[in-house]
Short mmCIF file of C-alpha atoms and ligand atoms in Angstrom, two decimals:
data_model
loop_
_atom_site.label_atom_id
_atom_site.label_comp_id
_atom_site.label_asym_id
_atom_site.label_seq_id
_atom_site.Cartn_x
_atom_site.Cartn_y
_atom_site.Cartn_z
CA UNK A 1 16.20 -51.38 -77.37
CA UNK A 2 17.59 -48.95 -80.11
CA UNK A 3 15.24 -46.98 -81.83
CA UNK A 4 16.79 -47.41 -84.97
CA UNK A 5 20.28 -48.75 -85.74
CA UNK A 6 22.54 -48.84 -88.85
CA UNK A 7 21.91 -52.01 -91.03
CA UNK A 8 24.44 -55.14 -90.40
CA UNK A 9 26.38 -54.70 -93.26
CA UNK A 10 26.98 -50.56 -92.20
CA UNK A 11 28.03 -51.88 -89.29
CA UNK A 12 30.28 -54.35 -90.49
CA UNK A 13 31.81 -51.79 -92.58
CA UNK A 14 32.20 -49.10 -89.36
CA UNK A 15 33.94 -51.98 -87.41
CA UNK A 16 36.29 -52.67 -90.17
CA UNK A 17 37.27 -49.01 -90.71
CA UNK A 18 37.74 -48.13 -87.54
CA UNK A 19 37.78 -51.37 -84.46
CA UNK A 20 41.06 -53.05 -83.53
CA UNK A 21 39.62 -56.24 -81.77
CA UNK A 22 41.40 -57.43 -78.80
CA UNK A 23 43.79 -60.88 -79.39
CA UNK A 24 43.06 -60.74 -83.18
CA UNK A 25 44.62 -61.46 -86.49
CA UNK A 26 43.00 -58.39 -87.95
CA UNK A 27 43.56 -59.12 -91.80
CA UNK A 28 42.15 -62.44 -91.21
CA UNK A 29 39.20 -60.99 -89.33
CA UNK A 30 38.80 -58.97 -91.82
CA UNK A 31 38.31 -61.64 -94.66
CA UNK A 32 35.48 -63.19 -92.67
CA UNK A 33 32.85 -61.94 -92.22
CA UNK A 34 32.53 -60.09 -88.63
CA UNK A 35 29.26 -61.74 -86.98
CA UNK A 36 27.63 -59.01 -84.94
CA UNK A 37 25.81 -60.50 -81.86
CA UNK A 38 22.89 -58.32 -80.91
CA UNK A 39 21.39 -60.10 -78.01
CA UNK A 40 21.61 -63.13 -76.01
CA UNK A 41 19.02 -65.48 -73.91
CA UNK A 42 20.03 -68.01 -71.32
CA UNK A 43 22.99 -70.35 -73.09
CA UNK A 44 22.47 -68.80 -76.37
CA UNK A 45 23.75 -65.47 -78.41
CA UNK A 46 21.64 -64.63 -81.26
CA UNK A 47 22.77 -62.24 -84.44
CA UNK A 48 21.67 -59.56 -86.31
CA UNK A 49 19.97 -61.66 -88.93
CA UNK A 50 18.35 -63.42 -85.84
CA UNK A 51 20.63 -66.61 -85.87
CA UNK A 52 21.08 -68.70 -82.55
CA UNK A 53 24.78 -69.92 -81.21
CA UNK A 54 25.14 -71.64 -78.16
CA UNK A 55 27.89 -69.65 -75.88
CA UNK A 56 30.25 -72.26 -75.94
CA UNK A 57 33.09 -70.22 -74.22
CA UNK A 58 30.66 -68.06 -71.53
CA UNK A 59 31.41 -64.78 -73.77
CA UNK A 60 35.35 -65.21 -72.71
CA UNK A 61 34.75 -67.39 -69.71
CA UNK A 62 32.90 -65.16 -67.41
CA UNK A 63 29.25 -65.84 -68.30
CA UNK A 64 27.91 -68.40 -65.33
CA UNK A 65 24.25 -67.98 -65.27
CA UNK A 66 23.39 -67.20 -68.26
CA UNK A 67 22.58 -64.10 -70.54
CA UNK A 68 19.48 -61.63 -69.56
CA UNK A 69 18.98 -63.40 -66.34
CA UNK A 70 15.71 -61.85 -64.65
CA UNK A 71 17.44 -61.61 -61.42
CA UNK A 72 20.62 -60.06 -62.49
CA UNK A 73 19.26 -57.45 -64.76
CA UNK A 74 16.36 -56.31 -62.08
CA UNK A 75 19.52 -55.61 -59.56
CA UNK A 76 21.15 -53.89 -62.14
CA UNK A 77 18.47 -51.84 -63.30
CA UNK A 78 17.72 -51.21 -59.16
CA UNK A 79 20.90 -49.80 -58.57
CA UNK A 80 20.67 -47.70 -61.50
CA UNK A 81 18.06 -45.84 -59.69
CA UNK A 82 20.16 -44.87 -57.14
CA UNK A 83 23.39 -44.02 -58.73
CA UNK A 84 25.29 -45.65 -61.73
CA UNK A 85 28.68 -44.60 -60.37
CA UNK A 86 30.29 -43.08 -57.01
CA UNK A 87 33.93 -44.20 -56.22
CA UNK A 88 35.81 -45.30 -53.01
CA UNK A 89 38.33 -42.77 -52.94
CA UNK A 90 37.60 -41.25 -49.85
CA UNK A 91 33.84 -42.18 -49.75
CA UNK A 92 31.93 -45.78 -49.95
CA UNK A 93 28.91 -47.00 -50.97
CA UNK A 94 26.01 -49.82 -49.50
CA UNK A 95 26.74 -52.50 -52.69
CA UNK A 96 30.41 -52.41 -52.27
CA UNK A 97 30.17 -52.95 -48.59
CA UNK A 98 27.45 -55.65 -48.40
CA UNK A 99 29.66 -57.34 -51.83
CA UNK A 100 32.53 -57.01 -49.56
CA UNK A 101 30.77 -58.72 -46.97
CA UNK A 102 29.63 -61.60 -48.91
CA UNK A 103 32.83 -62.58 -50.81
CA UNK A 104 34.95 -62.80 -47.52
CA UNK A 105 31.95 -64.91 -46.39
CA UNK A 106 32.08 -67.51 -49.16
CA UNK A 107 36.17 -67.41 -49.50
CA UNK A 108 38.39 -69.91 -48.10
CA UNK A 109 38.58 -69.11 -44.43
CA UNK A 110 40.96 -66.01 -43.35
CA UNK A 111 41.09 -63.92 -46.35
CA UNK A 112 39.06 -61.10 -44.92
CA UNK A 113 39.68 -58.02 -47.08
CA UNK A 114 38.34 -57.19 -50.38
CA UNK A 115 40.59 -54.68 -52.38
CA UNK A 116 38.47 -53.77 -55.40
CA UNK A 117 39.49 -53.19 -59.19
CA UNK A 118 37.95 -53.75 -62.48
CA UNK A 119 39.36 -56.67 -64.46
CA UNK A 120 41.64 -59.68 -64.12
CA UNK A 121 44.96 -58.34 -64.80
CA UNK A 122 44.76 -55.82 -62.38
CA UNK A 123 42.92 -58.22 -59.51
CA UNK A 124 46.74 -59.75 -60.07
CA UNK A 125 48.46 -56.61 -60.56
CA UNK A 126 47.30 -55.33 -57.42
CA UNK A 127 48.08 -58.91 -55.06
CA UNK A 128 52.10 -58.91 -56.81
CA UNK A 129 52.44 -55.02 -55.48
CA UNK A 130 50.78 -55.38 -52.08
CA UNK A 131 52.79 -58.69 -51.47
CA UNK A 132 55.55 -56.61 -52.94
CA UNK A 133 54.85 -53.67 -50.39
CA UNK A 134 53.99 -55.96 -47.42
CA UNK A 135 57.95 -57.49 -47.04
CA UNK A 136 58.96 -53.84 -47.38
CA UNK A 137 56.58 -52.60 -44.39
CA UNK A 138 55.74 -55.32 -42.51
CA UNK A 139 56.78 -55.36 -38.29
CA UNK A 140 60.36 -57.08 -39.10
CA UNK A 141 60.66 -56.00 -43.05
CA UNK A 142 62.20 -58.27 -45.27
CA UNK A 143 62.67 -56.05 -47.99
CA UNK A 144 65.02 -58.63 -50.26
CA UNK A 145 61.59 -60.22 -50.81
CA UNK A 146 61.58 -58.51 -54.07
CA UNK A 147 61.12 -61.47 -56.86
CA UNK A 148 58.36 -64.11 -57.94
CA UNK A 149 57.73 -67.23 -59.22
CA UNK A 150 55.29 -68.40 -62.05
CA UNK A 151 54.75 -71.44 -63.94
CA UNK A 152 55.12 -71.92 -67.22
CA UNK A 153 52.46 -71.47 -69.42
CA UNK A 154 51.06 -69.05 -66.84
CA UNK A 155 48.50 -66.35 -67.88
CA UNK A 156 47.26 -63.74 -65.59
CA UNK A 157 46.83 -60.51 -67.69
CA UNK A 158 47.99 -58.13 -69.82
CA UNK A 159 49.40 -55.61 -68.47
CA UNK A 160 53.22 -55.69 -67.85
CA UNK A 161 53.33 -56.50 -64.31
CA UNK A 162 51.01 -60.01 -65.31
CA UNK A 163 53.09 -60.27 -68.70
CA UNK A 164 55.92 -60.42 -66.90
CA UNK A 165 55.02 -63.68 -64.99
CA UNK A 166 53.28 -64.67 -67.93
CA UNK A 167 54.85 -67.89 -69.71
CA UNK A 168 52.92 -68.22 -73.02
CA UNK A 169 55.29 -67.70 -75.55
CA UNK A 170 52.85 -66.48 -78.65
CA UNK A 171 51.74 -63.90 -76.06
CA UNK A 172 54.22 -63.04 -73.98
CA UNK A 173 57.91 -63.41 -75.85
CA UNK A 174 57.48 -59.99 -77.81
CA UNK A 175 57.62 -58.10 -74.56
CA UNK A 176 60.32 -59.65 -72.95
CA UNK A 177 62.24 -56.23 -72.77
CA UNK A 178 59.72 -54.60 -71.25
CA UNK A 179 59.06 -56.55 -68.58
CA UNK A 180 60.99 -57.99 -64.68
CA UNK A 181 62.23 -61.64 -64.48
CA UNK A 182 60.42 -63.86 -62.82
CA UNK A 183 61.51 -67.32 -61.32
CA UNK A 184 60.11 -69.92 -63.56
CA UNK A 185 58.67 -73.32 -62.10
CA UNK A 186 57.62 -76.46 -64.76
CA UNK A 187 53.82 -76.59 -65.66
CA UNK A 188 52.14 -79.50 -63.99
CA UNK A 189 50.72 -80.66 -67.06
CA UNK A 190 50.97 -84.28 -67.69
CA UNK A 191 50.04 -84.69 -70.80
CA UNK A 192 52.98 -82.78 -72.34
CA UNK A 193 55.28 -83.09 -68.66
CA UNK A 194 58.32 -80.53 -69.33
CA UNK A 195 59.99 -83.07 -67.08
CA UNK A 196 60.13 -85.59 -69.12
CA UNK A 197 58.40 -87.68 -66.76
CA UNK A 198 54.77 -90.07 -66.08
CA UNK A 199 52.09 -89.90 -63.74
CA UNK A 200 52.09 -91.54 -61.02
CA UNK A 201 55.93 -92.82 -60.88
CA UNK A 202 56.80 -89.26 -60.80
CA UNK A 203 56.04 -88.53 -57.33
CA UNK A 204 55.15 -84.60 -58.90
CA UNK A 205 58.44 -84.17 -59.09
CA UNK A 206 57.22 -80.68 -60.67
CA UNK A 207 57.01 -79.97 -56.98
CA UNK A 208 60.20 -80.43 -55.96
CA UNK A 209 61.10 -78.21 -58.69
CA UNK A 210 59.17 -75.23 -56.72
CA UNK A 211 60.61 -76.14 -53.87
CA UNK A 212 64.41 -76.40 -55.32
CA UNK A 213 64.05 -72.98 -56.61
CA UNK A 214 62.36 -71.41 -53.10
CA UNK A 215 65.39 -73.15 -51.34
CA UNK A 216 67.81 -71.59 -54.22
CA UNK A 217 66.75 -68.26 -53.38
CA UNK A 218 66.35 -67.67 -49.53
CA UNK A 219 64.32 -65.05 -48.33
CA UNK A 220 64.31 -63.28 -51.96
CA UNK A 221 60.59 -65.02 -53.07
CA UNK A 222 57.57 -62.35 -52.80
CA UNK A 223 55.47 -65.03 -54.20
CA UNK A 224 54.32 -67.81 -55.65
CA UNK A 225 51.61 -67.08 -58.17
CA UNK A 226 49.41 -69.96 -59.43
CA UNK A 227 46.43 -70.47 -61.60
CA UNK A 228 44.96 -73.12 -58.83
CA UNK A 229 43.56 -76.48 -60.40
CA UNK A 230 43.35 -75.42 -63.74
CA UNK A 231 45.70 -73.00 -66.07
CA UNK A 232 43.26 -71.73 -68.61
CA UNK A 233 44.85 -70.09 -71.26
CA UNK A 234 47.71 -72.64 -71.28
CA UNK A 235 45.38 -74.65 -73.41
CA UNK A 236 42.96 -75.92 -70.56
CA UNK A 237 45.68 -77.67 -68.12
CA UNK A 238 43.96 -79.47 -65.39
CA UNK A 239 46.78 -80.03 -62.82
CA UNK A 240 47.17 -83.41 -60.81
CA UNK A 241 45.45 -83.86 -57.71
CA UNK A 242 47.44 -83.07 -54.85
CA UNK A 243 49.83 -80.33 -56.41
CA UNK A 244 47.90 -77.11 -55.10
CA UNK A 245 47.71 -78.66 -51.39
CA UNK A 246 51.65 -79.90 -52.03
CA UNK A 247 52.46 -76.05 -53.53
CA UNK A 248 50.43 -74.43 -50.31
CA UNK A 249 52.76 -76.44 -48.03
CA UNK A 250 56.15 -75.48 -49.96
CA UNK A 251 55.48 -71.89 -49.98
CA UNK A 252 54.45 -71.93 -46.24
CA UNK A 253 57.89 -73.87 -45.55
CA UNK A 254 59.72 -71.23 -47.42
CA UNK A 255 57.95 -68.55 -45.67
CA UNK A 256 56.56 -66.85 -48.77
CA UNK A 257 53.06 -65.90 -49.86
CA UNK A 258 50.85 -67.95 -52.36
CA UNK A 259 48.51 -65.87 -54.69
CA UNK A 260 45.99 -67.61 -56.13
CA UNK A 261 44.54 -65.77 -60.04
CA UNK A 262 40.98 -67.43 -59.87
CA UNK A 263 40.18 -64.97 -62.40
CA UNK A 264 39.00 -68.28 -64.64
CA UNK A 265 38.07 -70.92 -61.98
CA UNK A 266 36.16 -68.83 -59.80
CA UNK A 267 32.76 -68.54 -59.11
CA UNK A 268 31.77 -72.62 -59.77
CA UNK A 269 33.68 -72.80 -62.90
CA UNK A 270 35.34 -75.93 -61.50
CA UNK A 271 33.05 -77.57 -59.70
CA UNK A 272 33.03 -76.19 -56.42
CA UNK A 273 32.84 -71.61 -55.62
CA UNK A 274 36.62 -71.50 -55.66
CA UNK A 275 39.02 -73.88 -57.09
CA UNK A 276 41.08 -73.61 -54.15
CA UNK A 277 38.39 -75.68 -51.93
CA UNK A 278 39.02 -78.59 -53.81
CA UNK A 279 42.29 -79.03 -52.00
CA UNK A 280 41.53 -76.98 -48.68
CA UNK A 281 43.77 -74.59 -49.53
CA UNK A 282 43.76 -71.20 -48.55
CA UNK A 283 46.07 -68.73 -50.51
CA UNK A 284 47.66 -65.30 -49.07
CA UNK A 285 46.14 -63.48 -51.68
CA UNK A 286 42.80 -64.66 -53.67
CA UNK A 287 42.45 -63.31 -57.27
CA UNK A 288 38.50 -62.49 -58.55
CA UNK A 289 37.53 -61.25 -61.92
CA UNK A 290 35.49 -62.70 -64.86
CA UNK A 291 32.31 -64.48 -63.47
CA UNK A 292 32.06 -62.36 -60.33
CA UNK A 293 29.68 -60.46 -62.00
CA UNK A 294 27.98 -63.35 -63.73
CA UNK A 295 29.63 -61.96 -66.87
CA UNK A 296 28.06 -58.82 -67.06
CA UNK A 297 30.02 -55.72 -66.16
CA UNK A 298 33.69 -55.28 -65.52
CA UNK A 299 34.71 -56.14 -62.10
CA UNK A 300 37.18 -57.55 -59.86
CA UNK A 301 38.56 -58.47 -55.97
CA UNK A 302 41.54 -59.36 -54.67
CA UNK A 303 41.23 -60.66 -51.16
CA UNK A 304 43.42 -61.20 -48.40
CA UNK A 305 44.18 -61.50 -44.79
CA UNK A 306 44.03 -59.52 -41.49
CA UNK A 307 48.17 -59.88 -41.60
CA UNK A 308 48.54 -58.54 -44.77
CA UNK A 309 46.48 -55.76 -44.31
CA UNK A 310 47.52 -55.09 -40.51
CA UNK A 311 50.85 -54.04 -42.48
CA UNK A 312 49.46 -50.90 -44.71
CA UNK A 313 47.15 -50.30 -41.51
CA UNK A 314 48.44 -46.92 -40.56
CA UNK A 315 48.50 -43.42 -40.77
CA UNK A 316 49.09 -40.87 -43.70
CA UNK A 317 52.31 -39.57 -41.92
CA UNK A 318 53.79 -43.24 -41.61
CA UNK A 319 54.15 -43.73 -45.84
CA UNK A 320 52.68 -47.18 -45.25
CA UNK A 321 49.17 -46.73 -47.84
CA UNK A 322 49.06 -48.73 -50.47
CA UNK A 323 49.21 -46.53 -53.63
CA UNK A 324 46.83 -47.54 -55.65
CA UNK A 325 43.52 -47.74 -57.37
CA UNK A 326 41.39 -47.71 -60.48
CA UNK A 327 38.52 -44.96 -60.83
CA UNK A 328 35.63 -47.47 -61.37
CA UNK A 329 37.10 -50.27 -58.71
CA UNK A 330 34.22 -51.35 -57.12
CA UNK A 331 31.56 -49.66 -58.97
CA UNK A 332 27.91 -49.78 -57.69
CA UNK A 333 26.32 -51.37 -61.21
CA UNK A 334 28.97 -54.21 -61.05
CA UNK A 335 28.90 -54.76 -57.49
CA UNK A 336 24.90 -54.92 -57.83
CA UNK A 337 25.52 -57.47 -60.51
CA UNK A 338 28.02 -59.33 -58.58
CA UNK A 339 25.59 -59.13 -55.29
CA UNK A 340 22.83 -60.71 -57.70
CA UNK A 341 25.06 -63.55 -58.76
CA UNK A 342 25.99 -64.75 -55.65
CA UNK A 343 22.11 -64.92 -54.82
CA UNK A 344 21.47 -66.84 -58.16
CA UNK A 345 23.86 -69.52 -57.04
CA UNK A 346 21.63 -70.37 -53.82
CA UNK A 347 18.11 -69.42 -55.13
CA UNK A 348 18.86 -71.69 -58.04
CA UNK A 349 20.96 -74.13 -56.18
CA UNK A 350 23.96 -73.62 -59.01
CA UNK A 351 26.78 -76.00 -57.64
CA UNK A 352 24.45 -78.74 -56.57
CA UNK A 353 22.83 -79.10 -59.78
CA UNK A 354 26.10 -78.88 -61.82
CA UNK A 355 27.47 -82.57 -60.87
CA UNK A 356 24.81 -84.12 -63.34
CA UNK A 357 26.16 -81.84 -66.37
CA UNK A 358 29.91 -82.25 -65.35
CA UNK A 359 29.13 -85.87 -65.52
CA UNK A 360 26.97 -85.60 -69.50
CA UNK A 361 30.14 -83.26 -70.34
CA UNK A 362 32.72 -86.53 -68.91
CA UNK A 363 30.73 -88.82 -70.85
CA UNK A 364 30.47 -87.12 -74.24
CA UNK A 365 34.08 -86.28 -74.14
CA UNK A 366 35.14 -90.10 -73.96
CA UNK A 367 33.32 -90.50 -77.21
CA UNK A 368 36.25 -88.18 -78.99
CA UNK A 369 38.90 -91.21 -77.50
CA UNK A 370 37.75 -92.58 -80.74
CA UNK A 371 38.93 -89.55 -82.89
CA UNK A 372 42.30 -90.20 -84.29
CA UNK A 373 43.14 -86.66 -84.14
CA UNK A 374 42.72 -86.26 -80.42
CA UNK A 375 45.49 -86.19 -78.10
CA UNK A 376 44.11 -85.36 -74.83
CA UNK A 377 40.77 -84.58 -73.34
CA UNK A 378 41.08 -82.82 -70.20
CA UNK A 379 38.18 -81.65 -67.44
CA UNK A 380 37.25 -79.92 -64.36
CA UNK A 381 33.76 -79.07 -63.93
CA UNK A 382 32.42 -77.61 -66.09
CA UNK A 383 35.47 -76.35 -67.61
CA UNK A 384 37.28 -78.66 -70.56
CA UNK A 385 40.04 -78.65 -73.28
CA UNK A 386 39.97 -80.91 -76.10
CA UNK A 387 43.62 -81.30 -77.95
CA UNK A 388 43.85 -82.04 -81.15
CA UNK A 389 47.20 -83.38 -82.79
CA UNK A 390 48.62 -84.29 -85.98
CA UNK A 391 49.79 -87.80 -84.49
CA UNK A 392 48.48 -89.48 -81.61
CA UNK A 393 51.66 -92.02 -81.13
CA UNK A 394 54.33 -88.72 -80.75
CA UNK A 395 51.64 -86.08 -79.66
CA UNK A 396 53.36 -83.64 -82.40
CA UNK A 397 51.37 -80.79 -83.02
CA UNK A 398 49.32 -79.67 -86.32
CA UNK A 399 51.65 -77.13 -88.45
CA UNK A 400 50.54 -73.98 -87.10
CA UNK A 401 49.36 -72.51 -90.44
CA UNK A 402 46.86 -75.21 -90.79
CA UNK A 403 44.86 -73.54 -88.12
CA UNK A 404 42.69 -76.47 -87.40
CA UNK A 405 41.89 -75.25 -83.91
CA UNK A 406 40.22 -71.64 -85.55
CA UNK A 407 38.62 -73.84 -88.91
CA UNK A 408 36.78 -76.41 -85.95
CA UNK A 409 35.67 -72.88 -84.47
CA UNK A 410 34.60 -71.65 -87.89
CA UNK A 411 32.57 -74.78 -88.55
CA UNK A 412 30.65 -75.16 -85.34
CA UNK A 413 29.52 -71.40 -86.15
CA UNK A 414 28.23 -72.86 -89.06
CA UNK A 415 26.55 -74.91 -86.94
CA UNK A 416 25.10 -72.99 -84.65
CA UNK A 417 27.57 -72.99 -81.93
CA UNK A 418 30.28 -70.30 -80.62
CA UNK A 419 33.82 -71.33 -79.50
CA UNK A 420 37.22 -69.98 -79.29
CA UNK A 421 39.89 -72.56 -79.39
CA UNK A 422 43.41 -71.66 -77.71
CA UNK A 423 45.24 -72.85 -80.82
CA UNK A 424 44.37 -76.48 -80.91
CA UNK A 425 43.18 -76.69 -77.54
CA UNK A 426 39.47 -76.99 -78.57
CA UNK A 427 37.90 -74.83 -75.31
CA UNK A 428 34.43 -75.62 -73.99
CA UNK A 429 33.45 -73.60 -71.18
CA UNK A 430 29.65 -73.08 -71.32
CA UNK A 431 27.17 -71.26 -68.94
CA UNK A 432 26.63 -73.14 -65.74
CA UNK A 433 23.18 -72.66 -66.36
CA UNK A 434 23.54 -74.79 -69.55
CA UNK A 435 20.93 -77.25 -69.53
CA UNK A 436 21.35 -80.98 -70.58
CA UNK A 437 19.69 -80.72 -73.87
CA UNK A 438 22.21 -78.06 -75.02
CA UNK A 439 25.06 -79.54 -73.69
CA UNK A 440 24.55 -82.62 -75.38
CA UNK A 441 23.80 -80.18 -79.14
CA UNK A 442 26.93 -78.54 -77.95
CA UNK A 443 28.68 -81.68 -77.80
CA UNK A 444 27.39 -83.06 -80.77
CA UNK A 445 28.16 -79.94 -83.07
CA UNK A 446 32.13 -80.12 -81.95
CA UNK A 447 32.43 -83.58 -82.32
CA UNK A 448 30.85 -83.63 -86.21
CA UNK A 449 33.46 -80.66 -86.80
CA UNK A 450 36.66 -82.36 -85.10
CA UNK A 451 35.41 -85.41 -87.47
CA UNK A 452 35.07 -83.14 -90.41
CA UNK A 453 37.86 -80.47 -90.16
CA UNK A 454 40.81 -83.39 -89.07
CA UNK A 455 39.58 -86.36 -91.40
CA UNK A 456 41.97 -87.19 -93.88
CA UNK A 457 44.79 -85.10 -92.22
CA UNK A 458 47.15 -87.70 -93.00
CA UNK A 459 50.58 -87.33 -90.40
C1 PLP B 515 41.27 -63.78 -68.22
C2 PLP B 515 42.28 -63.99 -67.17
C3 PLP B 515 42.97 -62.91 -66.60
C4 PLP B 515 42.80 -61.50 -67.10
O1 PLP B 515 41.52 -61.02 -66.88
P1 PLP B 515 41.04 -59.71 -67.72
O2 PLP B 515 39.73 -59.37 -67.10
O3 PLP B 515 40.93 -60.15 -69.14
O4 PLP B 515 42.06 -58.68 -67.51
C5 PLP B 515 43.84 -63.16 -65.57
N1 PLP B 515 44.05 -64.41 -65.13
C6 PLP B 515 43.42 -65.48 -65.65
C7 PLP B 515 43.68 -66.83 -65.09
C8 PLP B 515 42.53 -65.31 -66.71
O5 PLP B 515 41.93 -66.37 -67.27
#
């Protein structure tokens, strides 16, 4: 604990003068009034003036266990006895290995080597330039395998190698200089299907779309790069069942590698440890960030297999390392935090116990059928995305300067609850240590603000 700390509204006035907070419309942060979260117990965040929230979004959709877990901070503060920091340039230490160890053991079967970094963009980052560097180096090169695909509405990090496949306009459009084209392949999301069409007569014709553009460009596809099951920032886009499996057997026709950003539906988020189970699949490359570490420190993995690595497997002299790296990739305080939350999710039995609360969340979100303002509810796991439209009949959207998505966040703060809506894509993403009781408050709070905030919004 801090001795002593400036008061709240010092602080408030410090973070105005001088913070530029990340994804933020900083004049309009600045009108409100910043809420300074202090601490935080299990499901809930509590305030400087000691006011509870539930974490309705997992602090950004990495918290899984809950805040100030026993278990997790013990490990933490256990490796901090031995040493807060060493790197694996040239040396290694006992965490990273034994991590190492335990993620291949838990991912889909083959993907047997961990390359370590320290957030989501570059777990993706690094997969799109070792697929790159593979078809340049591998036994019978193929260097013309040089491009990717994406789908729209894809979102796998900021920096310009992940903006580049990125497909969400309000994020991505400004940069479009900047950045190397990507092959683009519909969004399998049926609510709002870019093809016009209607599950099931479609036969996921969004498929044959991937498919058409693999055959369009022959041996020139590095990749296919997918948010598996569910795109997140897309606005919570659960995608129909079948299309991962169908997209694993397209890119293995075409020859071409699958890399899989579970950056957001790792680690249980959807139901089972990787989203990619849910359809057997098993990508080239396997993209770990956010919950890895429970939510506590910065850390990622990218895994893949013996044949991608067998390919950088040589000597100095031959040119073939991979070069690359980030100074705290695989740090020992994160990888002792990520150890710890794998062995919270079998002490605590985690995934068993979460079918009962995916089921509460299923049956509290019918009850917003009723709410003429809802479009589309939308679920996997624990994972959902509520949409909110101006008219139910032609799905058109609220004006964007009505920012009903941000006043429903507003007014469940009010309320005792934290969310961050993607637009008006309400986005509830709680602990999956959430227990029943708060799920159903949590429920109840967005539902009386959905009521309040779109009532009376006449078309
Ligand atoms: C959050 C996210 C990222 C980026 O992770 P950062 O740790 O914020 O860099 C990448 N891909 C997906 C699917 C994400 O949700």
């Amino acid at each position: 604990m801090p001795t002593s700390r400036p008061d709240s509204d010092t602080l408030r006035r410090w973070d105005l003068d001088h913070l530029w907070h990340p994804f933020t419309a900083q004049a309009d942060w600045a009108a409100a009034s910043p809420l300074i979260i202090e601490r935080g117990e299990g499901a809930e965040l509590i305030d400087s003036d000691g006011n509870r929230y539930l974490d309705g979004v997992s602090s950004l959709w990495c918290n899984v266990h809950g805040h100030r877990h026993p278990t997790i901070d013990a490990a933490i503060r256990e490796q901090l006895d031995a040493i807060a920091h060493t790197t694996l340039l040239g040396l290694t230490h006992p965490t990273a290995v034994e991590l190492a160890r335990q993620l291949v053991e838990r991912a889909p079967g083959g993907l047997t080597r961990v390359f370590y970094s320290d957030n989501g963009a570059t777990a993706v980052e690094v997969a799109l330039k070792m697929a790159f560097q593979y078809w340049r180096q591998k036994p019978d090169p193929e260097p013309e395998r040089s491009q990717f695909v994406a789908l729209g509405g894809a979102y796998h990090g900021d920096t310009i190698g992940d903006v580049s496949l990125g497909g969400v306009d309000r994020f991505h459009t400004m940069f479009r200089p900047l950045l190397f084209p990507v092959l683009r392949a519909p969004i399998p999301f049926c609510y709002r299907c870019p093809l016009g069409l209607e599950r099931p007569d479609c036969g996921m014709a969004c498929l044959d779309e991937v498919d058409r553009l693999l055959g369009a460009h022959p041996g020139q596809v590095a990749a296919v790069v997918i948010e598996p099951i569910v795109q997140g920032a897309a606005g919570i886009v659960v995608h129909p069942e079948g299309y991962l499996r169908g997209l694993r057997e397209i890119t293995r026709r075409h020859g071409t590698f699958l890399i899989a950003d579970e950056v957001a539906v790792g680690f249980g988020r959807t139901g089972s440890m990787f989203a990619c189970e849910q359809e057997g699949v098993t990508p080239d490359f396997l993209c770990l960030a956010k919950g890895i570490t429970g939510g506590y420190l910065p850390l990622a993995a990218t895994l893949t297999t013996e044949e991608v690595f067998a390919a950088f497997n040589a000597s100095a002299a031959d040119g073939k390392t991979f070069q690359h790296g980030h100074t705290y990739g695989g740090n020992p305080l994160g990888a002792a935090a990520a150890l710890a939350t794998l062995r919270v999710f079998e002490e605590e039995r985690t995934l068993e116990r979460l079918g009962p609360k995916v089921e509460l969340l299923r049956s509290r979100l019918q009850e917003f059928a009723a709410l003429p303002h809802v479009g589309d509810l939308r679920q996997r796991g624990l994972m959902a995305g509520i949409e909110l439209v101006l008219d139910r009949e032609s799905k058109a959207e609220f004006p964007w300067h009505r920012q009903v998505g941000a006043r429903v966040g507003l007014r469940a703060r009010e309320l005792g609850l934290l969310i961050r809506p993607l637009g008006d894509v309400l986005v509830v993403m709680p602990p999956l240590s959430i227990d029943h009781d708060q799920l159903d408050r949590m429920m109840d709070i967005i539902f009386r603000c959905v009521r309040e905030v779109t009532e009376g919004t006449e078309p």
